[in-house]
Amino acid sequence: QLNEILATEEKLKSFEQIPDYPLSTRFHGQLRSYQQHGFKWLYFLNEYRFSGCLADDMGLGKTVQTLALLQTLKDNKQLKTSLLVMPVSAIPNWEAEIQRFSPTLSYHRHLGSSRDKTTTGWKKKNLILTSYATMRNDIEMLKDFAFDYVILDESQNIKNLSAQVTKAAKLLQAATRLALRGTPIENHTLE
């Protein structure tokens, strides 16, 4: 791990600007210019294995930008099983957007009272979609799975540092963490 840190430090010394990363040809959509900047930002974070936050006004395409990243990583054989956590009401939207923009991304919906309480078969999937409540309830199972990405959509759900859902999110193992937020600052900068 020390070698990785030193290599990243060397890379950062010569850093001048975020390059134009090529978008996957399997991504079914056109990114607007600000979305291209968001995609480049997310890919830059991946290149350096930094965690980060993508925050903008509601409805500007954070889901699409994230799917563009994940599809590009998959095509470059850089994507392992990743966890997307969101409010339960957002799951149908994510599923529709995956099918529309990145239909080659495989996913599993980990939700509902009849859900399997094991991670069997998850390594064959690109994405695991779950809710904040399910993540909190299944944290003993989830914390032992080494995810490539943990992506928290509507990440204001973990702003209360003493809440069980926030504590659970901190226990998840991930090479990279992304927070997506549609209302960047509601009350103060700690949010």
PDB file of C-alpha atoms in Angstrom:
ATOM      1  CA  GLN A   1       0.000   0.000   0.000  1.00  0.00           C
ATOM      2  CA  LEU A   2       2.908   2.350   0.649  1.00  0.00           C
ATOM      3  CA  ASN A   3       4.045   1.841  -2.951  1.00  0.00           C
ATOM      4  CA  GLU A   4       0.583   2.877  -4.187  1.00  0.00           C
ATOM      5  CA  ILE A   5       0.679   6.015  -2.048  1.00  0.00           C
ATOM      6  CA  LEU A   6       4.145   6.935  -3.320  1.00  0.00           C
ATOM      7  CA  ALA A   7       3.100   6.311  -6.943  1.00  0.00           C
ATOM      8  CA  THR A   8       0.044   8.519  -6.482  1.00  0.00           C
ATOM      9  CA  GLU A   9       2.214  11.218  -4.922  1.00  0.00           C
ATOM     10  CA  GLU A  10       4.523  11.146  -7.942  1.00  0.00           C
ATOM     11  CA  LYS A  11       1.566  11.342 -10.314  1.00  0.00           C
ATOM     12  CA  LEU A  12       0.160  14.327  -8.437  1.00  0.00           C
ATOM     13  CA  LYS A  13       3.470  16.184  -8.648  1.00  0.00           C
ATOM     14  CA  SER A  14       3.158  16.283 -12.430  1.00  0.00           C
ATOM     15  CA  PHE A  15      -0.597  16.949 -12.458  1.00  0.00           C
ATOM     16  CA  GLU A  16      -1.672  19.985 -14.448  1.00  0.00           C
ATOM     17  CA  GLN A  17      -5.307  19.438 -15.392  1.00  0.00           C
ATOM     18  CA  ILE A  18      -7.972  16.777 -15.665  1.00  0.00           C
ATOM     19  CA  PRO A  19      -7.580  15.193 -19.112  1.00  0.00           C
ATOM     20  CA  ASP A  20     -10.343  14.390 -21.570  1.00  0.00           C
ATOM     21  CA  TYR A  21     -11.179  10.794 -20.727  1.00  0.00           C
ATOM     22  CA  PRO A  22     -12.940   8.934 -23.539  1.00  0.00           C
ATOM     23  CA  LEU A  23     -16.542   8.000 -22.798  1.00  0.00           C
ATOM     24  CA  SER A  24     -17.614   4.407 -23.444  1.00  0.00           C
ATOM     25  CA  THR A  25     -19.103   3.796 -26.861  1.00  0.00           C
ATOM     26  CA  ARG A  26     -21.558   1.464 -25.108  1.00  0.00           C
ATOM     27  CA  PHE A  27     -23.031   4.329 -23.112  1.00  0.00           C
ATOM     28  CA  HIS A  28     -26.372   5.122 -24.764  1.00  0.00           C
ATOM     29  CA  GLY A  29     -26.638   8.851 -24.396  1.00  0.00           C
ATOM     30  CA  GLN A  30     -25.178  12.268 -25.002  1.00  0.00           C
ATOM     31  CA  LEU A  31     -23.700  14.103 -22.057  1.00  0.00           C
ATOM     32  CA  ARG A  32     -24.228  17.850 -21.910  1.00  0.00           C
ATOM     33  CA  SER A  33     -21.028  19.880 -21.472  1.00  0.00           C
ATOM     34  CA  TYR A  34     -21.445  20.231 -17.688  1.00  0.00           C
ATOM     35  CA  GLN A  35     -22.169  16.482 -17.471  1.00  0.00           C
ATOM     36  CA  GLN A  36     -18.969  15.771 -19.429  1.00  0.00           C
ATOM     37  CA  HIS A  37     -17.098  17.809 -16.813  1.00  0.00           C
ATOM     38  CA  GLY A  38     -18.770  15.742 -14.079  1.00  0.00           C
ATOM     39  CA  PHE A  39     -17.848  12.499 -15.864  1.00  0.00           C
ATOM     40  CA  LYS A  40     -14.228  13.675 -16.225  1.00  0.00           C
ATOM     41  CA  TRP A  41     -14.162  14.604 -12.521  1.00  0.00           C
ATOM     42  CA  LEU A  42     -15.441  11.151 -11.524  1.00  0.00           C
ATOM     43  CA  TYR A  43     -12.957   9.405 -13.840  1.00  0.00           C
ATOM     44  CA  PHE A  44     -10.128  11.534 -12.467  1.00  0.00           C
ATOM     45  CA  LEU A  45     -11.080  10.448  -8.945  1.00  0.00           C
ATOM     46  CA  ASN A  46     -11.016   6.829 -10.129  1.00  0.00           C
ATOM     47  CA  GLU A  47      -7.600   7.206 -11.731  1.00  0.00           C
ATOM     48  CA  TYR A  48      -6.132   8.370  -8.428  1.00  0.00           C
ATOM     49  CA  ARG A  49      -8.417   6.112  -6.335  1.00  0.00           C
ATOM     50  CA  PHE A  50      -9.764   9.139  -4.505  1.00  0.00           C
ATOM     51  CA  SER A  51     -13.213   9.225  -3.006  1.00  0.00           C
ATOM     52  CA  GLY A  52     -15.353  12.239  -3.766  1.00  0.00           C
ATOM     53  CA  CYS A  53     -18.645  14.020  -4.019  1.00  0.00           C
ATOM     54  CA  LEU A  54     -20.725  15.051  -7.026  1.00  0.00           C
ATOM     55  CA  ALA A  55     -23.166  17.691  -5.886  1.00  0.00           C
ATOM     56  CA  ASP A  56     -25.365  19.908  -8.007  1.00  0.00           C
ATOM     57  CA  ASP A  57     -28.947  21.023  -8.253  1.00  0.00           C
ATOM     58  CA  MET A  58     -31.641  18.374  -8.483  1.00  0.00           C
ATOM     59  CA  GLY A  59     -32.319  16.991 -11.945  1.00  0.00           C
ATOM     60  CA  LEU A  60     -28.999  17.860 -13.601  1.00  0.00           C
ATOM     61  CA  GLY A  61     -27.974  14.271 -14.269  1.00  0.00           C
ATOM     62  CA  LYS A  62     -25.836  12.900 -11.452  1.00  0.00           C
ATOM     63  CA  THR A  63     -27.259   9.435 -12.159  1.00  0.00           C
ATOM     64  CA  VAL A  64     -26.357   9.691 -15.850  1.00  0.00           C
ATOM     65  CA  GLN A  65     -22.839  10.947 -15.084  1.00  0.00           C
ATOM     66  CA  THR A  66     -22.321   8.117 -12.619  1.00  0.00           C
ATOM     67  CA  LEU A  67     -23.578   5.529 -15.118  1.00  0.00           C
ATOM     68  CA  ALA A  68     -21.268   6.977 -17.778  1.00  0.00           C
ATOM     69  CA  LEU A  69     -18.361   6.434 -15.386  1.00  0.00           C
ATOM     70  CA  LEU A  70     -19.401   2.898 -14.432  1.00  0.00           C
ATOM     71  CA  GLN A  71     -20.015   1.880 -18.064  1.00  0.00           C
ATOM     72  CA  THR A  72     -16.630   3.278 -19.121  1.00  0.00           C
ATOM     73  CA  LEU A  73     -14.883   1.478 -16.252  1.00  0.00           C
ATOM     74  CA  LYS A  74     -16.636  -1.774 -17.181  1.00  0.00           C
ATOM     75  CA  ASP A  75     -15.563  -1.450 -20.813  1.00  0.00           C
ATOM     76  CA  ASN A  76     -11.981  -0.785 -19.652  1.00  0.00           C
ATOM     77  CA  LYS A  77     -12.179  -3.889 -17.419  1.00  0.00           C
ATOM     78  CA  GLN A  78     -11.743  -1.696 -14.339  1.00  0.00           C
ATOM     79  CA  LEU A  79     -15.092  -2.265 -12.639  1.00  0.00           C
ATOM     80  CA  LYS A  80     -15.737  -4.838  -9.960  1.00  0.00           C
ATOM     81  CA  THR A  81     -18.931  -5.269  -7.972  1.00  0.00           C
ATOM     82  CA  SER A  82     -20.107  -1.916  -6.651  1.00  0.00           C
ATOM     83  CA  LEU A  83     -22.827  -0.959  -4.194  1.00  0.00           C
ATOM     84  CA  LEU A  84     -25.332   1.822  -4.864  1.00  0.00           C
ATOM     85  CA  VAL A  85     -27.248   2.966  -1.793  1.00  0.00           C
ATOM     86  CA  MET A  86     -30.241   5.269  -2.168  1.00  0.00           C
ATOM     87  CA  PRO A  87     -33.694   6.008  -0.801  1.00  0.00           C
ATOM     88  CA  VAL A  88     -36.036   3.167  -1.740  1.00  0.00           C
ATOM     89  CA  SER A  89     -38.061   5.593  -3.856  1.00  0.00           C
ATOM     90  CA  ALA A  90     -35.032   6.199  -6.120  1.00  0.00           C
ATOM     91  CA  ILE A  91     -34.445   2.523  -6.995  1.00  0.00           C
ATOM     92  CA  PRO A  92     -36.968   2.381  -9.864  1.00  0.00           C
ATOM     93  CA  ASN A  93     -35.370   5.496 -11.383  1.00  0.00           C
ATOM     94  CA  TRP A  94     -31.867   3.979 -11.167  1.00  0.00           C
ATOM     95  CA  GLU A  95     -33.120   0.751 -12.761  1.00  0.00           C
ATOM     96  CA  ALA A  96     -34.772   2.687 -15.596  1.00  0.00           C
ATOM     97  CA  GLU A  97     -31.649   4.781 -16.154  1.00  0.00           C
ATOM     98  CA  ILE A  98     -29.403   1.694 -16.172  1.00  0.00           C
ATOM     99  CA  GLN A  99     -31.636   0.042 -18.775  1.00  0.00           C
ATOM    100  CA  ARG A 100     -31.782   3.218 -20.857  1.00  0.00           C
ATOM    101  CA  PHE A 101     -28.151   4.391 -20.750  1.00  0.00           C
ATOM    102  CA  SER A 102     -26.025   1.398 -19.716  1.00  0.00           C
ATOM    103  CA  PRO A 103     -27.936  -1.811 -20.464  1.00  0.00           C
ATOM    104  CA  THR A 104     -24.742  -3.897 -20.415  1.00  0.00           C
ATOM    105  CA  LEU A 105     -24.259  -3.153 -16.707  1.00  0.00           C
ATOM    106  CA  SER A 106     -25.594  -6.108 -14.740  1.00  0.00           C
ATOM    107  CA  TYR A 107     -27.267  -5.395 -11.432  1.00  0.00           C
ATOM    108  CA  HIS A 108     -28.987  -7.061  -8.514  1.00  0.00           C
ATOM    109  CA  ARG A 109     -31.727  -5.446  -6.442  1.00  0.00           C
ATOM    110  CA  HIS A 110     -31.060  -6.179  -2.750  1.00  0.00           C
ATOM    111  CA  LEU A 111     -34.327  -5.080  -1.245  1.00  0.00           C
ATOM    112  CA  GLY A 112     -37.549  -6.318   0.327  1.00  0.00           C
ATOM    113  CA  SER A 113     -38.462  -8.780   3.038  1.00  0.00           C
ATOM    114  CA  SER A 114     -37.793 -11.814   0.817  1.00  0.00           C
ATOM    115  CA  ARG A 115     -34.255 -10.694  -0.124  1.00  0.00           C
ATOM    116  CA  ASP A 116     -31.445 -13.231   0.081  1.00  0.00           C
ATOM    117  CA  LYS A 117     -29.376 -12.576   3.207  1.00  0.00           C
ATOM    118  CA  THR A 118     -26.160 -13.711   1.520  1.00  0.00           C
ATOM    119  CA  THR A 119     -23.859 -12.211  -1.086  1.00  0.00           C
ATOM    120  CA  THR A 120     -23.846 -15.390  -3.178  1.00  0.00           C
ATOM    121  CA  GLY A 121     -23.489 -14.506  -6.848  1.00  0.00           C
ATOM    122  CA  TRP A 122     -22.765 -10.836  -6.238  1.00  0.00           C
ATOM    123  CA  LYS A 123     -19.276 -11.011  -7.752  1.00  0.00           C
ATOM    124  CA  LYS A 124     -20.943 -11.771 -11.109  1.00  0.00           C
ATOM    125  CA  LYS A 125     -22.849  -8.464 -10.974  1.00  0.00           C
ATOM    126  CA  ASN A 126     -21.545  -4.994 -11.722  1.00  0.00           C
ATOM    127  CA  LEU A 127     -23.947  -3.251  -9.364  1.00  0.00           C
ATOM    128  CA  ILE A 128     -25.874  -4.045  -6.216  1.00  0.00           C
ATOM    129  CA  LEU A 129     -28.766  -1.634  -5.633  1.00  0.00           C
ATOM    130  CA  THR A 130     -30.103  -1.227  -2.116  1.00  0.00           C
ATOM    131  CA  SER A 131     -31.783   1.273   0.174  1.00  0.00           C
ATOM    132  CA  TYR A 132     -30.358   3.071   3.187  1.00  0.00           C
ATOM    133  CA  ALA A 133     -32.671   1.135   5.504  1.00  0.00           C
ATOM    134  CA  THR A 134     -31.668  -2.218   3.995  1.00  0.00           C
ATOM    135  CA  MET A 135     -27.995  -1.278   4.191  1.00  0.00           C
ATOM    136  CA  ARG A 136     -28.425  -0.436   7.873  1.00  0.00           C
ATOM    137  CA  ASN A 137     -30.363  -3.636   8.580  1.00  0.00           C
ATOM    138  CA  ASP A 138     -27.956  -5.897   6.634  1.00  0.00           C
ATOM    139  CA  ILE A 139     -24.694  -4.220   7.627  1.00  0.00           C
ATOM    140  CA  GLU A 140     -23.313  -7.369   9.287  1.00  0.00           C
ATOM    141  CA  MET A 141     -23.488  -9.112   5.906  1.00  0.00           C
ATOM    142  CA  LEU A 142     -22.523  -6.111   3.769  1.00  0.00           C
ATOM    143  CA  LYS A 143     -19.484  -5.012   5.776  1.00  0.00           C
ATOM    144  CA  ASP A 144     -17.593  -8.179   4.859  1.00  0.00           C
ATOM    145  CA  PHE A 145     -17.954  -7.737   1.080  1.00  0.00           C
ATOM    146  CA  ALA A 146     -15.106  -5.833  -0.604  1.00  0.00           C
ATOM    147  CA  PHE A 147     -16.876  -3.477  -3.014  1.00  0.00           C
ATOM    148  CA  ASP A 148     -15.086  -1.600  -5.750  1.00  0.00           C
ATOM    149  CA  TYR A 149     -17.306   1.453  -5.323  1.00  0.00           C
ATOM    150  CA  VAL A 150     -19.783   2.409  -2.651  1.00  0.00           C
ATOM    151  CA  ILE A 151     -21.982   5.131  -4.115  1.00  0.00           C
ATOM    152  CA  LEU A 152     -24.383   6.953  -1.823  1.00  0.00           C
ATOM    153  CA  ASP A 153     -27.148   8.702  -3.749  1.00  0.00           C
ATOM    154  CA  GLU A 154     -29.061  11.407  -1.898  1.00  0.00           C
ATOM    155  CA  SER A 155     -26.148  11.318   0.534  1.00  0.00           C
ATOM    156  CA  GLN A 156     -27.820  13.807   2.871  1.00  0.00           C
ATOM    157  CA  ASN A 157     -29.259  10.597   4.372  1.00  0.00           C
ATOM    158  CA  ILE A 158     -25.985  10.155   6.261  1.00  0.00           C
ATOM    159  CA  LYS A 159     -25.505  13.745   7.468  1.00  0.00           C
ATOM    160  CA  ASN A 160     -26.384  12.887  11.081  1.00  0.00           C
ATOM    161  CA  LEU A 161     -23.089  11.470  12.361  1.00  0.00           C
ATOM    162  CA  SER A 162     -24.739   9.674  15.280  1.00  0.00           C
ATOM    163  CA  ALA A 163     -27.428   7.938  13.193  1.00  0.00           C
ATOM    164  CA  GLN A 164     -27.262   4.173  12.726  1.00  0.00           C
ATOM    165  CA  VAL A 165     -27.423   4.526   8.937  1.00  0.00           C
ATOM    166  CA  THR A 166     -24.325   6.772   8.977  1.00  0.00           C
ATOM    167  CA  LYS A 167     -22.456   4.382  11.237  1.00  0.00           C
ATOM    168  CA  ALA A 168     -23.392   1.501   8.933  1.00  0.00           C
ATOM    169  CA  ALA A 169     -22.198   3.381   5.824  1.00  0.00           C
ATOM    170  CA  LYS A 170     -18.801   3.908   7.468  1.00  0.00           C
ATOM    171  CA  LEU A 171     -18.428   0.137   7.974  1.00  0.00           C
ATOM    172  CA  LEU A 172     -18.721  -0.674   4.260  1.00  0.00           C
ATOM    173  CA  GLN A 173     -15.505  -1.747   2.525  1.00  0.00           C
ATOM    174  CA  ALA A 174     -14.789   0.071  -0.737  1.00  0.00           C
ATOM    175  CA  ALA A 175     -11.807   0.947  -2.878  1.00  0.00           C
ATOM    176  CA  THR A 176     -13.607   4.219  -3.716  1.00  0.00           C
ATOM    177  CA  ARG A 177     -16.568   6.043  -2.199  1.00  0.00           C
ATOM    178  CA  LEU A 178     -18.795   8.502  -4.008  1.00  0.00           C
ATOM    179  CA  ALA A 179     -21.445  10.732  -2.504  1.00  0.00           C
ATOM    180  CA  LEU A 180     -24.110  12.126  -4.806  1.00  0.00           C
ATOM    181  CA  ARG A 181     -26.075  15.081  -3.548  1.00  0.00           C
ATOM    182  CA  GLY A 182     -28.843  17.049  -5.214  1.00  0.00           C
ATOM    183  CA  THR A 183     -28.959  19.828  -2.655  1.00  0.00           C
ATOM    184  CA  PRO A 184     -25.299  20.669  -1.985  1.00  0.00           C
ATOM    185  CA  ILE A 185     -25.785  22.785   1.135  1.00  0.00           C
ATOM    186  CA  GLU A 186     -29.008  23.018   3.080  1.00  0.00           C
ATOM    187  CA  ASN A 187     -28.006  24.549   6.394  1.00  0.00           C
ATOM    188  CA  HIS A 188     -24.237  24.578   6.841  1.00  0.00           C
ATOM    189  CA  THR A 189     -21.044  23.384   5.167  1.00  0.00           C
ATOM    190  CA  LEU A 190     -20.648  20.223   7.272  1.00  0.00           C
ATOM    191  CA  GLU A 191     -23.590  18.772   5.351  1.00  0.00           C
TER     192      GLU A 191
END
